[in-house]
Amino acid sequence: MADWVTGKVTQIQHWTDSLFSLTVHAPIKPFTAGQFTKLGLEIDGERVQRAYSYVNAPGNENLEFYLVNVPEGKLSPRLHAMQPGDELMVVSDAAGFFVLDEVPDCDTLWMLATGTAIGPYLSILQEGVGLERFNHLVLVHAVRYAADLSYLPLMLELQERYAGKLRIQTVVSRETVSGSLTGRVPALIDSGELEQAVGLTMTTENSHVMLCGNPQMVRDTQQLLKENRQMTKHLRRRPGHMTAEHYW
């Protein structure tokens, strides 16, 4: 049984009409950067719950979640309408294996995300623990429109903090934006544009690729890397080159 605790909303940031971040205070148990929990509300006599990743670093009492409002959804419209002081339920124990402890040593760690799935990487990078094993870090955030790059200022701050070790690359699929690549992540890998943009190569000898987000992006990218780069899924019993988490 999940151990639910009461959380209080302390801040809500509306980035666009549908994208928003909730900051919550709740007496949770310690978690590992990259993990997720569940948020819930009692609606019509039943608890409606969904899984959301922590954006904040472990140890930060301001628990941050990055969400998209799905108008026909049961939970997200209610969360979207919340105000500071409102209460919600949070599962105390975090879950998930999308963490650095599950990633083997390599020269270049690629962190590829679509939409709100940027959250786990921001938690990992803000904490900064365990990253000394990698010489290069690449964070790719793919969205539909430039307005959806909610955390770009934080990403650029992190790039400066890591002083040349971290390279940020944004991808926008439905408009052309200066500084961003245009298109879908698998196609940009296939064409070599992504590697050219960041000045690093993605090979079995030097890279590990973390994939988080849209299941179609994850599947297509895994298939491409398997067929064209001979990369394999990483398993504890059989080390490989790709670690993935579907975001819905």
Short mmCIF file of the C-alpha atoms (twelve columns), coordinates in Angstrom:
data_MODEL
# 
_entry.id   MODEL 
# 
loop_
_atom_site.group_PDB 
_atom_site.id 
_atom_site.type_symbol 
_atom_site.label_atom_id 
_atom_site.label_alt_id 
_atom_site.label_comp_id 
_atom_site.label_asym_id 
_atom_site.label_seq_id 
_atom_site.Cartn_x 
_atom_site.Cartn_y 
_atom_site.Cartn_z 
_atom_site.pdbx_PDB_model_num 
ATOM 1   C CA . MET A 1   0.000   0.000  0.000   1 
ATOM 2   C CA . ALA A 2   1.232   3.463  -0.892  1 
ATOM 3   C CA . ASP A 3   1.871   5.786  2.031   1 
ATOM 4   C CA . TRP A 4   -0.039  8.977  1.187   1 
ATOM 5   C CA . VAL A 5   0.738   12.249 2.950   1 
ATOM 6   C CA . THR A 6   -0.872  15.666 2.709   1 
ATOM 7   C CA . GLY A 7   0.961   18.315 0.698   1 
ATOM 8   C CA . LYS A 8   0.295   22.035 0.478   1 
ATOM 9   C CA . VAL A 9   0.744   24.028 -2.724  1 
ATOM 10  C CA . THR A 10  3.091   26.957 -2.100  1 
ATOM 11  C CA . GLN A 11  3.428   28.228 -5.678  1 
ATOM 12  C CA . ILE A 12  1.998   27.643 -9.144  1 
ATOM 13  C CA . GLN A 13  3.725   28.862 -12.286 1 
ATOM 14  C CA . HIS A 14  1.674   29.006 -15.472 1 
ATOM 15  C CA . TRP A 15  4.113   28.868 -18.387 1 
ATOM 16  C CA . THR A 16  1.575   28.631 -21.223 1 
ATOM 17  C CA . ASP A 17  -2.158  27.938 -21.453 1 
ATOM 18  C CA . SER A 18  -1.454  24.261 -20.772 1 
ATOM 19  C CA . LEU A 19  2.022   23.963 -19.211 1 
ATOM 20  C CA . PHE A 20  2.440   24.692 -15.512 1 
ATOM 21  C CA . SER A 21  4.613   23.880 -12.505 1 
ATOM 22  C CA . LEU A 22  3.444   23.153 -8.984  1 
ATOM 23  C CA . THR A 23  5.626   23.719 -5.933  1 
ATOM 24  C CA . VAL A 24  4.496   21.694 -2.944  1 
ATOM 25  C CA . HIS A 25  5.563   21.227 0.668   1 
ATOM 26  C CA . ALA A 26  4.969   17.687 1.956   1 
ATOM 27  C CA . PRO A 27  6.603   15.362 4.514   1 
ATOM 28  C CA . ILE A 28  7.956   12.875 1.970   1 
ATOM 29  C CA . LYS A 29  10.747  10.350 2.407   1 
ATOM 30  C CA . PRO A 30  14.127  10.959 0.705   1 
ATOM 31  C CA . PHE A 31  14.233  10.288 -3.024  1 
ATOM 32  C CA . THR A 32  16.897  9.876  -5.697  1 
ATOM 33  C CA . ALA A 33  17.217  12.421 -8.513  1 
ATOM 34  C CA . GLY A 34  15.347  11.106 -11.546 1 
ATOM 35  C CA . GLN A 35  12.604  9.363  -9.568  1 
ATOM 36  C CA . PHE A 36  8.874   10.081 -9.535  1 
ATOM 37  C CA . THR A 37  5.996   10.030 -7.079  1 
ATOM 38  C CA . LYS A 38  2.219   10.215 -7.364  1 
ATOM 39  C CA . LEU A 39  -0.038  13.196 -6.788  1 
ATOM 40  C CA . GLY A 40  -3.695  12.653 -6.020  1 
ATOM 41  C CA . LEU A 41  -6.996  14.316 -5.191  1 
ATOM 42  C CA . GLU A 42  -10.277 12.972 -3.867  1 
ATOM 43  C CA . ILE A 43  -12.757 13.490 -6.708  1 
ATOM 44  C CA . ASP A 44  -16.364 12.281 -6.459  1 
ATOM 45  C CA . GLY A 45  -15.515 9.943  -3.628  1 
ATOM 46  C CA . GLU A 46  -12.459 8.334  -5.184  1 
ATOM 47  C CA . ARG A 47  -8.762  9.137  -5.185  1 
ATOM 48  C CA . VAL A 48  -7.588  10.089 -8.675  1 
ATOM 49  C CA . GLN A 49  -3.804  9.795  -8.977  1 
ATOM 50  C CA . ARG A 50  -1.076  10.223 -11.567 1 
ATOM 51  C CA . ALA A 51  2.709   9.795  -11.541 1 
ATOM 52  C CA . TYR A 52  4.912   12.882 -11.838 1 
ATOM 53  C CA . SER A 53  8.697   13.242 -11.679 1 
ATOM 54  C CA . TYR A 54  10.465  15.519 -9.237  1 
ATOM 55  C CA . VAL A 55  12.050  18.535 -10.934 1 
ATOM 56  C CA . ASN A 56  13.805  19.743 -7.773  1 
ATOM 57  C CA . ALA A 57  17.011  18.279 -6.432  1 
ATOM 58  C CA . PRO A 58  16.739  15.876 -3.494  1 
ATOM 59  C CA . GLY A 59  17.093  17.763 -0.250  1 
ATOM 60  C CA . ASN A 60  15.203  20.802 -1.546  1 
ATOM 61  C CA . GLU A 61  12.047  21.168 0.533   1 
ATOM 62  C CA . ASN A 62  10.318  22.885 -2.396  1 
ATOM 63  C CA . LEU A 63  8.971   19.852 -4.255  1 
ATOM 64  C CA . GLU A 64  8.499   20.861 -7.873  1 
ATOM 65  C CA . PHE A 65  6.468   19.135 -10.577 1 
ATOM 66  C CA . TYR A 66  6.150   20.069 -14.266 1 
ATOM 67  C CA . LEU A 67  2.751   19.244 -15.727 1 
ATOM 68  C CA . VAL A 68  0.610   19.611 -18.815 1 
ATOM 69  C CA . ASN A 69  -3.097  20.290 -18.458 1 
ATOM 70  C CA . VAL A 70  -5.122  17.707 -20.373 1 
ATOM 71  C CA . PRO A 71  -8.591  19.350 -20.614 1 
ATOM 72  C CA . GLU A 72  -10.428 16.022 -20.799 1 
ATOM 73  C CA . GLY A 73  -8.332  14.514 -18.000 1 
ATOM 74  C CA . LYS A 74  -9.634  13.734 -14.531 1 
ATOM 75  C CA . LEU A 75  -6.740  15.135 -12.508 1 
ATOM 76  C CA . SER A 76  -4.646  17.678 -14.426 1 
ATOM 77  C CA . PRO A 77  -7.448  20.279 -14.853 1 
ATOM 78  C CA . ARG A 78  -7.954  20.238 -11.073 1 
ATOM 79  C CA . LEU A 79  -4.231  20.629 -10.457 1 
ATOM 80  C CA . HIS A 80  -4.084  23.377 -13.099 1 
ATOM 81  C CA . ALA A 81  -6.721  25.340 -11.164 1 
ATOM 82  C CA . MET A 82  -4.985  25.078 -7.791  1 
ATOM 83  C CA . GLN A 83  -3.884  28.103 -5.791  1 
ATOM 84  C CA . PRO A 84  -1.240  28.527 -3.061  1 
ATOM 85  C CA . GLY A 85  -2.584  27.070 0.170   1 
ATOM 86  C CA . ASP A 86  -4.582  24.329 -1.544  1 
ATOM 87  C CA . GLU A 87  -3.931  20.768 -0.424  1 
ATOM 88  C CA . LEU A 88  -3.307  17.583 -2.389  1 
ATOM 89  C CA . MET A 89  -2.086  14.089 -1.626  1 
ATOM 90  C CA . VAL A 90  1.475   12.913 -2.303  1 
ATOM 91  C CA . VAL A 91  2.901   9.393  -2.095  1 
ATOM 92  C CA . SER A 92  5.698   9.575  0.460   1 
ATOM 93  C CA . ASP A 93  7.985   6.998  -1.193  1 
ATOM 94  C CA . ALA A 94  9.454   7.802  -4.597  1 
ATOM 95  C CA . ALA A 95  9.768   5.154  -7.307  1 
ATOM 96  C CA . GLY A 96  11.574  4.531  -10.573 1 
ATOM 97  C CA . PHE A 97  14.962  3.431  -11.884 1 
ATOM 98  C CA . PHE A 98  15.648  6.358  -14.230 1 
ATOM 99  C CA . VAL A 99  18.594  7.375  -12.049 1 
ATOM 100 C CA . LEU A 100 22.342  7.771  -12.520 1 
ATOM 101 C CA . ASP A 101 23.111  4.695  -10.408 1 
ATOM 102 C CA . GLU A 102 21.597  2.635  -13.226 1 
ATOM 103 C CA . VAL A 103 23.780  4.256  -15.921 1 
ATOM 104 C CA . PRO A 104 27.211  2.781  -16.726 1 
ATOM 105 C CA . ASP A 105 30.362  4.871  -17.004 1 
ATOM 106 C CA . CYS A 106 30.959  6.506  -20.377 1 
ATOM 107 C CA . ASP A 107 32.612  9.525  -21.957 1 
ATOM 108 C CA . THR A 108 29.410  11.281 -23.067 1 
ATOM 109 C CA . LEU A 109 26.015  11.040 -21.364 1 
ATOM 110 C CA . TRP A 110 23.153  12.080 -23.655 1 
ATOM 111 C CA . MET A 111 19.941  13.156 -21.892 1 
ATOM 112 C CA . LEU A 112 17.102  13.360 -24.424 1 
ATOM 113 C CA . ALA A 113 13.666  14.621 -23.377 1 
ATOM 114 C CA . THR A 114 10.395  15.731 -24.890 1 
ATOM 115 C CA . GLY A 115 7.949   18.095 -23.209 1 
ATOM 116 C CA . THR A 116 7.478   17.785 -19.464 1 
ATOM 117 C CA . ALA A 117 9.895   14.833 -19.367 1 
ATOM 118 C CA . ILE A 118 12.729  17.338 -18.954 1 
ATOM 119 C CA . GLY A 119 11.959  17.139 -15.205 1 
ATOM 120 C CA . PRO A 120 14.081  14.122 -14.181 1 
ATOM 121 C CA . TYR A 121 17.169  15.550 -15.904 1 
ATOM 122 C CA . LEU A 122 16.744  18.900 -14.166 1 
ATOM 123 C CA . SER A 123 16.616  17.098 -10.828 1 
ATOM 124 C CA . ILE A 124 19.780  15.154 -11.680 1 
ATOM 125 C CA . LEU A 125 21.667  18.221 -12.915 1 
ATOM 126 C CA . GLN A 126 20.585  20.479 -10.067 1 
ATOM 127 C CA . GLU A 127 21.819  17.932 -7.537  1 
ATOM 128 C CA . GLY A 128 25.052  17.315 -9.453  1 
ATOM 129 C CA . VAL A 129 25.944  14.075 -7.651  1 
ATOM 130 C CA . GLY A 130 27.499  11.230 -9.646  1 
ATOM 131 C CA . LEU A 131 28.206  13.259 -12.769 1 
ATOM 132 C CA . GLU A 132 31.980  13.207 -12.323 1 
ATOM 133 C CA . ARG A 133 31.955  9.805  -14.083 1 
ATOM 134 C CA . PHE A 134 31.207  11.521 -17.403 1 
ATOM 135 C CA . ASN A 135 33.460  13.868 -19.352 1 
ATOM 136 C CA . HIS A 136 30.623  15.368 -21.384 1 
ATOM 137 C CA . LEU A 137 26.916  15.911 -20.706 1 
ATOM 138 C CA . VAL A 138 24.372  16.750 -23.396 1 
ATOM 139 C CA . LEU A 139 20.842  17.852 -22.470 1 
ATOM 140 C CA . VAL A 140 18.342  17.929 -25.341 1 
ATOM 141 C CA . HIS A 141 14.842  19.321 -24.821 1 
ATOM 142 C CA . ALA A 142 12.424  18.763 -27.706 1 
ATOM 143 C CA . VAL A 143 9.103   20.624 -27.828 1 
ATOM 144 C CA . ARG A 144 6.523   21.709 -30.394 1 
ATOM 145 C CA . TYR A 145 6.884   25.476 -29.993 1 
ATOM 146 C CA . ALA A 146 9.533   27.764 -28.512 1 
ATOM 147 C CA . ALA A 147 7.023   28.945 -25.877 1 
ATOM 148 C CA . ASP A 148 7.082   25.392 -24.497 1 
ATOM 149 C CA . LEU A 149 10.737  25.718 -23.420 1 
ATOM 150 C CA . SER A 150 9.635   26.634 -19.895 1 
ATOM 151 C CA . TYR A 151 12.879  25.731 -18.162 1 
ATOM 152 C CA . LEU A 152 15.311  27.123 -20.719 1 
ATOM 153 C CA . PRO A 153 16.574  29.836 -18.302 1 
ATOM 154 C CA . LEU A 154 17.371  27.167 -15.697 1 
ATOM 155 C CA . MET A 155 18.972  24.966 -18.359 1 
ATOM 156 C CA . LEU A 156 21.233  27.831 -19.406 1 
ATOM 157 C CA . GLU A 157 22.132  28.509 -15.762 1 
ATOM 158 C CA . LEU A 158 23.108  24.866 -15.391 1 
ATOM 159 C CA . GLN A 159 25.173  25.039 -18.573 1 
ATOM 160 C CA . GLU A 160 27.110  27.944 -17.097 1 
ATOM 161 C CA . ARG A 161 27.483  26.167 -13.757 1 
ATOM 162 C CA . TYR A 162 29.041  23.113 -15.408 1 
ATOM 163 C CA . ALA A 163 31.549  25.337 -17.244 1 
ATOM 164 C CA . GLY A 164 31.841  23.600 -20.596 1 
ATOM 165 C CA . LYS A 165 30.969  20.086 -19.443 1 
ATOM 166 C CA . LEU A 166 27.236  20.456 -20.143 1 
ATOM 167 C CA . ARG A 167 25.908  21.320 -23.587 1 
ATOM 168 C CA . ILE A 168 22.297  22.394 -24.033 1 
ATOM 169 C CA . GLN A 169 20.434  21.844 -27.286 1 
ATOM 170 C CA . THR A 170 16.783  22.715 -27.837 1 
ATOM 171 C CA . VAL A 171 14.659  21.185 -30.589 1 
ATOM 172 C CA . VAL A 172 11.425  22.719 -31.861 1 
ATOM 173 C CA . SER A 173 9.270   20.692 -34.237 1 
ATOM 174 C CA . ARG A 174 6.572   23.077 -35.454 1 
ATOM 175 C CA . GLU A 175 8.376   26.356 -36.034 1 
ATOM 176 C CA . THR A 176 11.839  27.602 -36.880 1 
ATOM 177 C CA . VAL A 177 13.617  29.219 -33.955 1 
ATOM 178 C CA . SER A 178 17.094  30.718 -33.819 1 
ATOM 179 C CA . GLY A 179 19.452  28.534 -31.781 1 
ATOM 180 C CA . SER A 180 17.133  25.522 -31.896 1 
ATOM 181 C CA . LEU A 181 17.175  22.582 -34.252 1 
ATOM 182 C CA . THR A 182 13.975  21.978 -36.211 1 
ATOM 183 C CA . GLY A 183 12.311  18.576 -36.479 1 
ATOM 184 C CA . ARG A 184 12.056  15.351 -34.496 1 
ATOM 185 C CA . VAL A 185 14.828  13.876 -32.364 1 
ATOM 186 C CA . PRO A 186 15.203  10.573 -34.286 1 
ATOM 187 C CA . ALA A 187 15.525  12.374 -37.610 1 
ATOM 188 C CA . LEU A 188 18.094  14.801 -36.198 1 
ATOM 189 C CA . ILE A 189 20.179  11.887 -34.952 1 
ATOM 190 C CA . ASP A 190 19.798  10.036 -38.251 1 
ATOM 191 C CA . SER A 191 20.933  13.058 -40.266 1 
ATOM 192 C CA . GLY A 192 23.833  13.837 -37.931 1 
ATOM 193 C CA . GLU A 193 22.469  17.334 -37.240 1 
ATOM 194 C CA . LEU A 194 22.227  16.818 -33.478 1 
ATOM 195 C CA . GLU A 195 25.803  15.638 -33.139 1 
ATOM 196 C CA . GLN A 196 27.044  18.415 -35.379 1 
ATOM 197 C CA . ALA A 197 25.182  21.017 -33.324 1 
ATOM 198 C CA . VAL A 198 26.763  19.957 -30.022 1 
ATOM 199 C CA . GLY A 199 30.139  18.932 -31.447 1 
ATOM 200 C CA . LEU A 200 30.102  15.380 -30.063 1 
ATOM 201 C CA . THR A 201 29.538  11.924 -31.507 1 
ATOM 202 C CA . MET A 202 27.086  9.265  -30.352 1 
ATOM 203 C CA . THR A 203 28.718  5.830  -30.615 1 
ATOM 204 C CA . THR A 204 28.786  2.556  -28.706 1 
ATOM 205 C CA . GLU A 205 32.394  3.293  -27.726 1 
ATOM 206 C CA . ASN A 206 31.826  6.662  -26.092 1 
ATOM 207 C CA . SER A 207 28.148  7.217  -25.257 1 
ATOM 208 C CA . HIS A 208 25.191  6.279  -23.147 1 
ATOM 209 C CA . VAL A 209 21.782  7.631  -24.177 1 
ATOM 210 C CA . MET A 210 19.005  8.362  -21.692 1 
ATOM 211 C CA . LEU A 211 15.562  8.762  -23.263 1 
ATOM 212 C CA . CYS A 212 12.532  10.191 -21.472 1 
ATOM 213 C CA . GLY A 213 9.214   11.401 -22.801 1 
ATOM 214 C CA . ASN A 214 6.821   10.765 -25.646 1 
ATOM 215 C CA . PRO A 215 6.669   6.972  -26.093 1 
ATOM 216 C CA . GLN A 216 6.812   7.361  -29.881 1 
ATOM 217 C CA . MET A 217 10.031  9.392  -29.650 1 
ATOM 218 C CA . VAL A 218 11.506  6.836  -27.264 1 
ATOM 219 C CA . ARG A 219 10.598  3.864  -29.467 1 
ATOM 220 C CA . ASP A 220 11.698  5.502  -32.717 1 
ATOM 221 C CA . THR A 221 15.006  6.685  -31.266 1 
ATOM 222 C CA . GLN A 222 15.760  3.302  -29.713 1 
ATOM 223 C CA . GLN A 223 15.019  1.570  -33.019 1 
ATOM 224 C CA . LEU A 224 17.222  4.002  -34.939 1 
ATOM 225 C CA . LEU A 225 20.138  3.641  -32.517 1 
ATOM 226 C CA . LYS A 226 19.766  -0.128 -32.546 1 
ATOM 227 C CA . GLU A 227 19.753  -0.403 -36.337 1 
ATOM 228 C CA . ASN A 228 22.171  2.376  -37.299 1 
ATOM 229 C CA . ARG A 229 24.491  2.602  -34.285 1 
ATOM 230 C CA . GLN A 230 24.358  -0.992 -32.964 1 
ATOM 231 C CA . MET A 231 23.270  0.295  -29.557 1 
ATOM 232 C CA . THR A 232 21.424  -1.990 -27.139 1 
ATOM 233 C CA . LYS A 233 19.073  -1.455 -24.202 1 
ATOM 234 C CA . HIS A 234 20.887  -1.296 -20.900 1 
ATOM 235 C CA . LEU A 235 20.012  -4.005 -18.397 1 
ATOM 236 C CA . ARG A 236 21.681  -4.811 -15.103 1 
ATOM 237 C CA . ARG A 237 22.343  -8.356 -16.260 1 
ATOM 238 C CA . ARG A 238 23.431  -7.195 -19.715 1 
ATOM 239 C CA . PRO A 239 25.002  -3.703 -19.893 1 
ATOM 240 C CA . GLY A 240 24.044  -1.649 -22.932 1 
ATOM 241 C CA . HIS A 241 23.939  1.869  -24.313 1 
ATOM 242 C CA . MET A 242 20.335  3.067  -23.839 1 
ATOM 243 C CA . THR A 243 18.200  3.725  -20.744 1 
ATOM 244 C CA . ALA A 244 14.589  4.774  -21.301 1 
ATOM 245 C CA . GLU A 245 11.458  5.865  -19.504 1 
ATOM 246 C CA . HIS A 246 8.083   6.414  -21.201 1 
ATOM 247 C CA . TYR A 247 6.342   9.452  -19.795 1 
ATOM 248 C CA . TRP A 248 2.758   8.260  -20.135 1 
# 
